[in-house]
Short mmCIF file of C-alpha atoms in Angstrom, two decimals:
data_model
loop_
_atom_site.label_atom_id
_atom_site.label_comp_id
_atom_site.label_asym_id
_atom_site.label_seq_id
_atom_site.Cartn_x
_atom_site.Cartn_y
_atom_site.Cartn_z
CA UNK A 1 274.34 143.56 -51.00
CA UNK A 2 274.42 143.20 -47.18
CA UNK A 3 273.00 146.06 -46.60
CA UNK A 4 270.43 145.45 -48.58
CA UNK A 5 269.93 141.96 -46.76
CA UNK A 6 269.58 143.48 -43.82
CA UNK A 7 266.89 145.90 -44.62
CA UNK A 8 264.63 143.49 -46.42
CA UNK A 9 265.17 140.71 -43.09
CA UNK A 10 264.66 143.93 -40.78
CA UNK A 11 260.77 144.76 -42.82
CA UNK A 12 260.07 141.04 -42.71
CA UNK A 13 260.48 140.63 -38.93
CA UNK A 14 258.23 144.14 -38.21
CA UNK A 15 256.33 143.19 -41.08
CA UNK A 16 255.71 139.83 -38.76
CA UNK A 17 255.15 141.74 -35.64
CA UNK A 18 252.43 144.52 -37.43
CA UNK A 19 250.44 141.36 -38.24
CA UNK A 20 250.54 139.61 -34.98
CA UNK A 21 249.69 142.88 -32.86
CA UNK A 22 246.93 143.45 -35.44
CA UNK A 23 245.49 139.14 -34.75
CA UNK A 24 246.11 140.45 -31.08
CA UNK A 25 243.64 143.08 -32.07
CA UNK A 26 241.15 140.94 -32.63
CA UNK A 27 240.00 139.82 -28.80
CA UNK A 28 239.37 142.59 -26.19
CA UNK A 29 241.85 140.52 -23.64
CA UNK A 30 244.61 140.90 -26.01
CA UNK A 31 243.53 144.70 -27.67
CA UNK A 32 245.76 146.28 -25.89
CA UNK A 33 248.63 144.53 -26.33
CA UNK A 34 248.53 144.67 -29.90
CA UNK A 35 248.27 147.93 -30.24
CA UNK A 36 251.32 148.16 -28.77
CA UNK A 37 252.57 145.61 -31.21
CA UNK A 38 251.57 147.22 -34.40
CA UNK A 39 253.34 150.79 -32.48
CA UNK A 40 256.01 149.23 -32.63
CA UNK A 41 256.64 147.38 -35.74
CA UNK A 42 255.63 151.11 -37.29
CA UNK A 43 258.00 152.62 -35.43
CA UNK A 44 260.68 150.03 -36.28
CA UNK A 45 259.40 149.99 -40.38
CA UNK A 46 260.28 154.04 -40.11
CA UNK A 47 263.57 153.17 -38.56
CA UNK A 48 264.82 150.73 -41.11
CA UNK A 49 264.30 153.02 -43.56
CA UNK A 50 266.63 155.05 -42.87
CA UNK A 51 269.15 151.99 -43.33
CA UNK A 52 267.84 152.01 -46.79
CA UNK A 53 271.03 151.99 -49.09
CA UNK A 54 271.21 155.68 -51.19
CA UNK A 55 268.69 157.16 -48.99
CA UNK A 56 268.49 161.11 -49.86
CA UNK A 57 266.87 164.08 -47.78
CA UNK A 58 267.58 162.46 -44.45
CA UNK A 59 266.57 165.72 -42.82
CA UNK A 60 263.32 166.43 -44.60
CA UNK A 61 262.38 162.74 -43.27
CA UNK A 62 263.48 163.13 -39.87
CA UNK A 63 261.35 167.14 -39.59
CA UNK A 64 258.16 165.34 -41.39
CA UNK A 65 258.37 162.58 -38.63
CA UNK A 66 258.60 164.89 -35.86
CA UNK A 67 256.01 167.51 -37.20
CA UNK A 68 253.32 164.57 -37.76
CA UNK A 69 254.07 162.65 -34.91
CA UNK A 70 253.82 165.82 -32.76
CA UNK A 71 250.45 166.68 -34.19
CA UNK A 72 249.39 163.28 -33.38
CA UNK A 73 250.24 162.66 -30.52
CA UNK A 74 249.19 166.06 -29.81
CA UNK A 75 245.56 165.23 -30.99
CA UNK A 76 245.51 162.19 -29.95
CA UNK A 77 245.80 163.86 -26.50
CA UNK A 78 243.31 166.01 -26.18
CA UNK A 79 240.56 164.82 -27.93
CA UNK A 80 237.38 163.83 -26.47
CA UNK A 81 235.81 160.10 -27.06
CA UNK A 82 232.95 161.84 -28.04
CA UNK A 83 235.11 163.13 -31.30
CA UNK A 84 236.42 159.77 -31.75
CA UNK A 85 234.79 158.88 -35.07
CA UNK A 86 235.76 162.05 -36.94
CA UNK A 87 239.46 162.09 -35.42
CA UNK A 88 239.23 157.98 -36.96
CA UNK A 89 237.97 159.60 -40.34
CA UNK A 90 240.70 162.02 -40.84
CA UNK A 91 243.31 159.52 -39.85
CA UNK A 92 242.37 157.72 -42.52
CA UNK A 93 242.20 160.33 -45.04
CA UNK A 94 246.29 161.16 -44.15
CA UNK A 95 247.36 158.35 -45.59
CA UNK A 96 244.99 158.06 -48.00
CA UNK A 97 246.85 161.92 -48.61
CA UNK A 98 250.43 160.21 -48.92
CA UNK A 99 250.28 157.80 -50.69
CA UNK A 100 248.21 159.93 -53.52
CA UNK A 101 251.18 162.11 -52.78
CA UNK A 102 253.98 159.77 -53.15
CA UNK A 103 252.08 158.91 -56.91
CA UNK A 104 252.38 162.70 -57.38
CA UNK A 105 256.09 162.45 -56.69
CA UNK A 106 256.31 159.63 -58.68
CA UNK A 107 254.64 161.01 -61.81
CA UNK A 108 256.09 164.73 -61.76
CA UNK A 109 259.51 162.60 -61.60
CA UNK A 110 258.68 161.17 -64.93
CA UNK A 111 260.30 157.69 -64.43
CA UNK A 112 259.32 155.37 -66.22
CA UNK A 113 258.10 151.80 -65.52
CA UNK A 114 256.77 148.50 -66.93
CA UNK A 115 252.72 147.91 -67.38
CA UNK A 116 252.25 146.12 -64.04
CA UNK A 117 253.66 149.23 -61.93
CA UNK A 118 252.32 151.91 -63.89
CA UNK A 119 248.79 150.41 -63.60
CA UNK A 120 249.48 150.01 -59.63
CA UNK A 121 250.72 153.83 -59.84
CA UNK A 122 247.32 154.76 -60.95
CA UNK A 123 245.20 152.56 -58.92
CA UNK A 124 246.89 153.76 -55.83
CA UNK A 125 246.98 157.68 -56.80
CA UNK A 126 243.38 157.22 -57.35
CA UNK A 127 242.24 154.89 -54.21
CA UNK A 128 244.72 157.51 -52.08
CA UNK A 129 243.00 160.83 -53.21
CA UNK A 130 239.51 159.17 -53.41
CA UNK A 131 239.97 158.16 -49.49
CA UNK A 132 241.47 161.48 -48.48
CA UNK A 133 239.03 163.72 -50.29
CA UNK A 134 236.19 161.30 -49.04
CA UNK A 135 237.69 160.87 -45.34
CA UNK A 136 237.21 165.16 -45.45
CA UNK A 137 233.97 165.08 -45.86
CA UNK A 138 233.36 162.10 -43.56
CA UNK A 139 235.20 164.26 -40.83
CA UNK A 140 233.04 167.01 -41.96
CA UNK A 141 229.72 165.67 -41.18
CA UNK A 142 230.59 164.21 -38.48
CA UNK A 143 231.86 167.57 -36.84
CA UNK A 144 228.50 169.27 -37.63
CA UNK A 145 230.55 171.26 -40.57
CA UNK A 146 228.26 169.65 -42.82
CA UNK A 147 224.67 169.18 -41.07
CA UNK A 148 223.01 166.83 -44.31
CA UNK A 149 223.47 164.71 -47.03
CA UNK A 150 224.03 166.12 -50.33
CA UNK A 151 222.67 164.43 -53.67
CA UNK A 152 223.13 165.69 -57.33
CA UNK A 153 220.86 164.88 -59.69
CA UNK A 154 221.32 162.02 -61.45
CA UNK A 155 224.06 160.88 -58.91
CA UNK A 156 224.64 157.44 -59.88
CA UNK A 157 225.09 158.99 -63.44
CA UNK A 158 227.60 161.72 -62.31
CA UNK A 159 229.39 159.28 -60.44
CA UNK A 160 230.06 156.25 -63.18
CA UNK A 161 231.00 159.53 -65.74
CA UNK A 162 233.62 160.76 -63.29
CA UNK A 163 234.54 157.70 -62.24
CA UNK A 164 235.29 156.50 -65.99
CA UNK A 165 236.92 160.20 -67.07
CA UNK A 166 239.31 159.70 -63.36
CA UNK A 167 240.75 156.15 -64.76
CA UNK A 168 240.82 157.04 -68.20
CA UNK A 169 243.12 160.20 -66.79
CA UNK A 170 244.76 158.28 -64.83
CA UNK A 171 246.22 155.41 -66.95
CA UNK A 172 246.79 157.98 -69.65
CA UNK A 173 248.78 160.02 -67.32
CA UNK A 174 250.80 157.11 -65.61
CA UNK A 175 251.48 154.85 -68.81
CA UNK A 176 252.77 158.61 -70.35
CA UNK A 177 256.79 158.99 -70.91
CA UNK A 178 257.04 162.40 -69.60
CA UNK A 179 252.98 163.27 -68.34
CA UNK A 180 252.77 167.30 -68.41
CA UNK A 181 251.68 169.42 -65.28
CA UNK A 182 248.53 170.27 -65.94
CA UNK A 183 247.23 166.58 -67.14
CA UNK A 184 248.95 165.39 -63.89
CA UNK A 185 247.12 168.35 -61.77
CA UNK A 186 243.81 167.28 -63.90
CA UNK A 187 243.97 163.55 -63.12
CA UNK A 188 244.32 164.42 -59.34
CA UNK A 189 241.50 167.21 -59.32
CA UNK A 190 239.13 164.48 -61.02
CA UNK A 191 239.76 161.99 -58.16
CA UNK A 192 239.57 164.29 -55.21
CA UNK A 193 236.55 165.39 -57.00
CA UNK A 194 235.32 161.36 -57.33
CA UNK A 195 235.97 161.12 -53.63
CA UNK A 196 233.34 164.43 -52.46
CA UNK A 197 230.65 163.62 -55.35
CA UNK A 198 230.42 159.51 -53.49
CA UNK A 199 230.46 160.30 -49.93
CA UNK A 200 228.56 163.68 -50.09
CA UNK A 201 225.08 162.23 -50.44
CA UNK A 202 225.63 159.21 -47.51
CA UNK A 203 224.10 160.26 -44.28
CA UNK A 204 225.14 158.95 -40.37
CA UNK A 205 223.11 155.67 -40.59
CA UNK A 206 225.74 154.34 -43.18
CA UNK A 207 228.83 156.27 -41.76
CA UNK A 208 230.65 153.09 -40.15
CA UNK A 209 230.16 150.93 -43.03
CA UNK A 210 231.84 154.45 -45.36
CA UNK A 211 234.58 154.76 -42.42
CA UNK A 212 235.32 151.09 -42.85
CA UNK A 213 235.45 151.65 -46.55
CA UNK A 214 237.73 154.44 -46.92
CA UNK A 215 240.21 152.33 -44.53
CA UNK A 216 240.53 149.88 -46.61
CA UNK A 217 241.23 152.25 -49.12
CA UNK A 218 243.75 153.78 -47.43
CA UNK A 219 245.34 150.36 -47.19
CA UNK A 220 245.29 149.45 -50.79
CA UNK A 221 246.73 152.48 -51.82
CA UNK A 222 249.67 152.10 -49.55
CA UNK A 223 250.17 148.40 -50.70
CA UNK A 224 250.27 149.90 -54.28
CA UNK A 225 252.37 152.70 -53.75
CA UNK A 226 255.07 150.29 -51.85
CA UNK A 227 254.87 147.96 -55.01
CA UNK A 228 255.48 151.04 -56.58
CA UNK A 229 258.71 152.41 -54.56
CA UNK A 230 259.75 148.76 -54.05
CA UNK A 231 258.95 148.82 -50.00
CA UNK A 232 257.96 145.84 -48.52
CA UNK A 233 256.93 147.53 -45.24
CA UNK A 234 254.57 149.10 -47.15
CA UNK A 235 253.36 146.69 -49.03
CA UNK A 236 252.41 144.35 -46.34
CA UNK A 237 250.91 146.50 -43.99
CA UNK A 238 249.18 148.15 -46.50
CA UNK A 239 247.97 144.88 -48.14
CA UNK A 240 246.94 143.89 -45.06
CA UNK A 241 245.22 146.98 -43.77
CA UNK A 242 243.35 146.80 -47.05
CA UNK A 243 242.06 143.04 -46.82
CA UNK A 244 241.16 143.53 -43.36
CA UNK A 245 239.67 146.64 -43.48
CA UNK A 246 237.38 144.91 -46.97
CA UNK A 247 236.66 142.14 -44.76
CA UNK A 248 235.48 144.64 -41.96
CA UNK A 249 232.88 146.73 -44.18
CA UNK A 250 231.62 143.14 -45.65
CA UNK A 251 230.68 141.86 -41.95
CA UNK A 252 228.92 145.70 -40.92
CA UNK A 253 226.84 145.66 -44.57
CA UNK A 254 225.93 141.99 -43.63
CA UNK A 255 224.73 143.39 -40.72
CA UNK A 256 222.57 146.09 -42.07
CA UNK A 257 221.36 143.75 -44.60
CA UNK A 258 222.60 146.03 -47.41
CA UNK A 259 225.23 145.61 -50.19
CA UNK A 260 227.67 147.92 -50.47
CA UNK A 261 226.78 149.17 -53.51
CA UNK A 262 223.87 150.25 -52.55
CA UNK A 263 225.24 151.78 -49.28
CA UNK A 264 227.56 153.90 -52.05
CA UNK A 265 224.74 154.28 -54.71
CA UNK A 266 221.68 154.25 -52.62
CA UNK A 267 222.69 155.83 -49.41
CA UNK A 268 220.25 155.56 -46.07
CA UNK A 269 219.30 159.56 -46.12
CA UNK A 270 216.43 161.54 -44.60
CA UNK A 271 215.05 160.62 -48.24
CA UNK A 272 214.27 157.47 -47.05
CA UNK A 273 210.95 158.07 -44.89
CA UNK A 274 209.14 157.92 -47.97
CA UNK A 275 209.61 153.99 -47.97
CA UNK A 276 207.77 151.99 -45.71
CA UNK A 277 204.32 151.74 -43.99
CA UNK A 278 203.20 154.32 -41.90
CA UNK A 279 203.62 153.76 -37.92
CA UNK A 280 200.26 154.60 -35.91
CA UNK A 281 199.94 155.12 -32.39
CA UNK A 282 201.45 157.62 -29.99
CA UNK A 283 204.86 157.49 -27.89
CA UNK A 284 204.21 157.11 -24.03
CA UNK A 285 206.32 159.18 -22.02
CA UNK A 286 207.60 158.41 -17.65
CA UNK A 287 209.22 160.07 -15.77
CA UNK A 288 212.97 159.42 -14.75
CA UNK A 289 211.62 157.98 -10.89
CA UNK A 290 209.30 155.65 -12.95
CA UNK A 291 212.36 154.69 -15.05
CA UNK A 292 214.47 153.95 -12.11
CA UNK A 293 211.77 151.93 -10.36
CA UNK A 294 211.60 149.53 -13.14
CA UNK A 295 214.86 148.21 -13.68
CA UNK A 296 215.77 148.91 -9.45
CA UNK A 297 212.85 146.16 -8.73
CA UNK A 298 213.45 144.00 -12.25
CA UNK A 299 215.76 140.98 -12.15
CA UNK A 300 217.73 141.33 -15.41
CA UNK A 301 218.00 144.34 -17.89
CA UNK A 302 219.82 144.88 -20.86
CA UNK A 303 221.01 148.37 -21.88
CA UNK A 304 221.69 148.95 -26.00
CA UNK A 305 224.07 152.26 -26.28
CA UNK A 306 223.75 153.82 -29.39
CA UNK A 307 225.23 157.36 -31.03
CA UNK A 308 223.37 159.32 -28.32
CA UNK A 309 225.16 157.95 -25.64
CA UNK A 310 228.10 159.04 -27.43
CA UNK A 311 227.18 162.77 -28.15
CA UNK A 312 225.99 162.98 -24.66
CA UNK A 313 229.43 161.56 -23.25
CA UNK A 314 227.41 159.76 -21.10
CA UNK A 315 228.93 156.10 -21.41
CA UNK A 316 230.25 157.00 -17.55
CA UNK A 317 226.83 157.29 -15.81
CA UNK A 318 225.40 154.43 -17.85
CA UNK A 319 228.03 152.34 -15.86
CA UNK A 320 227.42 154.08 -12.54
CA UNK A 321 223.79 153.51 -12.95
CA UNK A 322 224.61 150.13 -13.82
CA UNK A 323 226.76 149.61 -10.73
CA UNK A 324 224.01 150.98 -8.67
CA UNK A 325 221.37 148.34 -9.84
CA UNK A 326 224.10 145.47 -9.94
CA UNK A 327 224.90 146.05 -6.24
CA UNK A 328 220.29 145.63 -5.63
CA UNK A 329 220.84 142.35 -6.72
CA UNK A 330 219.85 143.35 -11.02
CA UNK A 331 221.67 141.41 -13.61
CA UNK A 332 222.89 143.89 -15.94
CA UNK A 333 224.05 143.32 -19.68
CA UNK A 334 224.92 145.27 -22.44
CA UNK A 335 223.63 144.70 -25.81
CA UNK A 336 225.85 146.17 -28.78
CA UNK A 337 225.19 146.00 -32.54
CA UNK A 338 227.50 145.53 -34.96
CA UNK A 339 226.59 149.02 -36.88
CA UNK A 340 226.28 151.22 -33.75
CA UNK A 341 227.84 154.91 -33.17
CA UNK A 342 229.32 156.45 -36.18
CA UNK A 343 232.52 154.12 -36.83
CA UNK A 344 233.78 150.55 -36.41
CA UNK A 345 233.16 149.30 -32.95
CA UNK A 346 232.41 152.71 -31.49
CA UNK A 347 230.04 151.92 -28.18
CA UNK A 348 232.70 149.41 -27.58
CA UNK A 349 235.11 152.40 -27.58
CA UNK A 350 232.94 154.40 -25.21
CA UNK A 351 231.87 151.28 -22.89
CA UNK A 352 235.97 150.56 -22.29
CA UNK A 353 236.84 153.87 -21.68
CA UNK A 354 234.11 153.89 -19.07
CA UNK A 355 235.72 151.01 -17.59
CA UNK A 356 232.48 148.33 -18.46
CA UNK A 357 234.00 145.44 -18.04
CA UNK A 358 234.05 142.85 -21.10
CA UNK A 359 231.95 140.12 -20.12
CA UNK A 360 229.34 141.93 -19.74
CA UNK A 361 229.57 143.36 -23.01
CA UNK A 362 227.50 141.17 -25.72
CA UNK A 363 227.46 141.35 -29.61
CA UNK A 364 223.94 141.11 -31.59
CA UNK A 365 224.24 137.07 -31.77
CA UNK A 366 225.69 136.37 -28.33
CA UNK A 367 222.43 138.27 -26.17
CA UNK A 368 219.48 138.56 -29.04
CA UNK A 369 218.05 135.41 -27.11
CA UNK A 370 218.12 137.10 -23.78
CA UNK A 371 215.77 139.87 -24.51
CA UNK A 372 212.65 138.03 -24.34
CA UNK A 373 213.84 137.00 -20.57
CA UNK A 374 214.60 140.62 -19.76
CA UNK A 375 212.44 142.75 -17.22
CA UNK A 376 213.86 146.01 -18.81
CA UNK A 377 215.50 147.03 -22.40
CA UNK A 378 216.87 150.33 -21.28
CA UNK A 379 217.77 152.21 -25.17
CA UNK A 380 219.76 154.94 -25.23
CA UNK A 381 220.10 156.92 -28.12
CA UNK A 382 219.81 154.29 -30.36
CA UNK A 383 217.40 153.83 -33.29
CA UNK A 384 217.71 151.70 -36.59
CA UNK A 385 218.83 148.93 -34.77
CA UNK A 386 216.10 148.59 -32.67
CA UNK A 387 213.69 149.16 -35.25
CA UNK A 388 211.45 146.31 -35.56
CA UNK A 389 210.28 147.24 -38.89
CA UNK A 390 213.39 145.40 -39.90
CA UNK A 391 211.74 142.05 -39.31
CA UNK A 392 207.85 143.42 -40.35
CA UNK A 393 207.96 145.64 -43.13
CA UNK A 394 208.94 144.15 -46.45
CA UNK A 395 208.84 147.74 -47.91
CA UNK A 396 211.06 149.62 -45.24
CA UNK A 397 214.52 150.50 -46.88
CA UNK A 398 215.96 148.51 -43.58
CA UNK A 399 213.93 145.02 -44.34
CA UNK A 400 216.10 142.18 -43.69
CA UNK A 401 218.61 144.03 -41.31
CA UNK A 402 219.33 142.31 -38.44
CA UNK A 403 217.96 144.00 -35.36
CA UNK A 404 218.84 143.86 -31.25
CA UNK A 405 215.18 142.25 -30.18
CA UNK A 406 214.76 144.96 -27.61
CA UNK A 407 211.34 145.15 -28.27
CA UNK A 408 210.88 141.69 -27.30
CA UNK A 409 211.68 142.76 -23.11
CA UNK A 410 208.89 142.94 -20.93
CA UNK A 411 209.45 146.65 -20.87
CA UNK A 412 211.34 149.11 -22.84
CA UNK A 413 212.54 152.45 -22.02
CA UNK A 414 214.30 154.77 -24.98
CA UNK A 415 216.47 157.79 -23.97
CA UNK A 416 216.34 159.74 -26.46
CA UNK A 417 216.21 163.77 -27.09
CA UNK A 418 213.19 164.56 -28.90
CA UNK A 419 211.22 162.46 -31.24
CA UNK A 420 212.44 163.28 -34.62
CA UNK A 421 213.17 159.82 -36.70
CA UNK A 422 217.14 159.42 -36.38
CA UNK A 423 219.32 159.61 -38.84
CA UNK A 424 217.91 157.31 -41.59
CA UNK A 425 214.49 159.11 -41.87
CA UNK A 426 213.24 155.84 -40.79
CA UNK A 427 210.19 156.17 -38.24
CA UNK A 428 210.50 153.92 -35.45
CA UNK A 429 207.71 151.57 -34.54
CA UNK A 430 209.10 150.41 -31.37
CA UNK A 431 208.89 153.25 -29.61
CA UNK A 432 205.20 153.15 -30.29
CA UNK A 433 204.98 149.40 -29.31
CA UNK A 434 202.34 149.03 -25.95
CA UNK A 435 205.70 148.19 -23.71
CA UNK A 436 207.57 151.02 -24.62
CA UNK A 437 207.84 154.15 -22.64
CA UNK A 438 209.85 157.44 -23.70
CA UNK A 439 212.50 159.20 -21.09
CA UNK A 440 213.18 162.57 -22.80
CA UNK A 441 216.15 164.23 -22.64
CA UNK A 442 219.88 164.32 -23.06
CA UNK A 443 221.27 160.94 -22.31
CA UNK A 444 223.81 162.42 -19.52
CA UNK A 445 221.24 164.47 -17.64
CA UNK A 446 218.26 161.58 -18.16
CA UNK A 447 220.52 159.25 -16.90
CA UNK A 448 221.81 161.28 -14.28
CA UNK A 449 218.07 161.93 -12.75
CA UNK A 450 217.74 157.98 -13.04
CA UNK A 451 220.93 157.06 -10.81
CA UNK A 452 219.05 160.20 -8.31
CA UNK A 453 215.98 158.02 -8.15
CA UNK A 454 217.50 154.64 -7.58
CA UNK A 455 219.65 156.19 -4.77
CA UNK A 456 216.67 157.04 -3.20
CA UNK A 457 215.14 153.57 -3.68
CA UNK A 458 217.94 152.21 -1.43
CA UNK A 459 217.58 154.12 1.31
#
């Protein structure tokens, strides 16, 4: 009885400590520190397990922790921030992996349990496989493995079929006595099946709302699976994981202007060109000399990062040629929209790692004003959410999304590499627009040239 006192007051204080590192979380003073927070009221959760009265296979436990954490840490090591969002992706899918695994366990063992938990058993195997089969082939297209959408025919209709056939499986299965192996293997092959068919056909423009989704999957199905094993740690930070990551994938469809079932049903693919009217008018290119002139003899300009930046790797010139026109006397700003890069918060990611500093780092609401007052919108790599057409064209798939107003500067400048249409299919009519000149080029080496030129400019 003391024992197990102890154990339930030990997950309640780390259970305290996860949630306050993850509210730490929350402002980009405090990130850091609750990070380290959340590490370690993880770290203590896996310790007080072990405390856990009639704990068996002590020594399994102990070589899984060291084999994963190895591999992480590993990873976590040596990969670039480039590779963030599929490293992000996969992450997710692990745990998504265990706890569909731990429902494995729990069914092959046969046990048997009231309505409530065998419900929560199947919920949770299914949420857990659908976010680790999904996660894969998040982390696939984002590596280049898979290079474009795929959609059946009638997708909507093969998903609500499989969808229907994985529950009806599934509660069969878990509200069984003694389920056999192959109706267990069955269930489990329909919802790593469920979790391909609904993320194959969704392209990059919707990968960090998907990213955000299959977190909060993750979480959910590692709150159910604790109900399930009667763990509070897991509960809560699952539960909370969940709810937070829901809450996260609300805010970034809010910010495209699209519910999610329609980011799940009706995916943003190369498909969606056909929508819209057709942009006239020709892009104007300069030169990288006439790019640096502008914003070295301009008074304020904003730059808005986007995923180019990030394949490029080149969030460290943009703040060296940032530095450089901040010491001429430029105000310089950075403009970042909520759906930006390919995950959650990505050109945040790349902008701190380049060492921008924070306050001059602005969300869509906080700088959308400022544009009309700005000499130069430098765009880099970015597309959809600069696209005016959001504000214009009632029949562009992206009416109604809000949009950085880059096209409102006196000049614009996009960095991009060619002049296909982005990710979405969408064409974009700002870089068309009369004030809007095209650098070509990768964003390290454009940039690069650009810092050259305003070099010279000093001397």
């Amino acid at each position: 009885m003391t024992s197990n006192w102890f154990v339930n007051m030990a997950y309640f204080v780390v259970a305290v400590v996860f949630i306050l590192g993850l509210k730490a979380m929350a402002s980009p003073v405090s990130a850091r520190r609750g990070i380290v927070w959340a590490g370690f009221a993880m770290v203590g959760a896996t310790v007080v397990t072990f405390f856990t009265p009639g704990l068996h296979n002590v020594g399994l436990m102990v070589l899984a922790i060291v084999l994963g954490g190895g591999v992480a840490w590993y990873s976590g090591k040596i990969v670039k921030m480039t590779d963030m969002p599929q490293m992000v992706a996969i992450y997710n899918g692990m745990g998504g992996g265990a706890a569909a695994g731990i429902a494995a366990i729990e069914l092959v063992r046969g046990v048997p349990h009231d309505g409530v938990t065998s419900t929560l058993l199947a919920l949770g195997a299914i949420i857990g496989a659908v976010a680790f089969s999904g996660s894969c082939v998040a982390f696939a297209k984002l590596q280049g493995l898979m290079t474009k959408a795929i959609r059946l025919r009638a997708q909507n209709n093969v998903n609500f079929f499989l969808t229907l056939a994985t529950f009806g499986v599934g509660l069969t299965v878990a509200y069984a006595d003694a389920p056999g192996g192959f109706e267990i293997f069955l269930f489990f092959a329909l919802a790593l099946a469920l979790g391909v068919v609904l993320v194959m056909p969704i392209g990059g423009a919707d990968m960090p709302v998907v990213i955000s989704l299959l977190n909060a999957f993750t979480g959910l199905a590692v709150g159910f699976k604790g109900f399930v094993i009667g763990n509070p740690a897991l509960i809560v930070a699952g539960i909370v994981v969940g709810a937070s990551g829901m809450l996260l994938t609300q805010l970034m469809a809010k910010a495209m202007n699209r519910p999610i079932r329609n980011i799940i049903f009706t995916p943003l693919t190369g498909a969606a060109a056909e929508g819209g009217e057709a942009v006239e008018g020709t892009m104007r290119e300069l030169s990288a000399m006439d790019a640096a002139a502008l914003m070295r003899y301009g008074q304020k300009v904003i730059i808005v990062p986007g995923y180019g930046m990030a394949v490029a790797g080149a969030q460290h010139k943009v703040w060296e040629m940032a530095q450089l026109l901040e010491e001429g006397g430029v105000e310089v700003s950075f403009a970042i929209h909520p759906v930006a890069g390919r995950m959650p918060g990505h050109m945040n990611v790349l902008l701190a790692e380049a060492g921008v500093p924070y306050d001059k780092i602005f969300d869509l609401e906080e700088i959308n004003a400022d544009f009309a007052q700005a000499d130069v919108a430098l765009v880099i790599g970015a597309n959809d959410v600069v696209n005016p057409v959001a504000r214009t064209d009632k029949s562009s798939p992206i009416y109604g999304m809000p949009i950085l107003n880059a096209d409102l500067a006196q000049n614009v400048i996009v960095v991009k590499r060619g002049k296909g249409a982005g990710y979405s299919g969408i064409e974009n009519a700002l870089f068309y627009k009369d004030n809007c000149r095209m650098l070509y080029g990768s964003a390290q080496e454009a940039i690069g040239q650009v810092i050259q030129h305003v070099k010279a400019l000093e001397v």
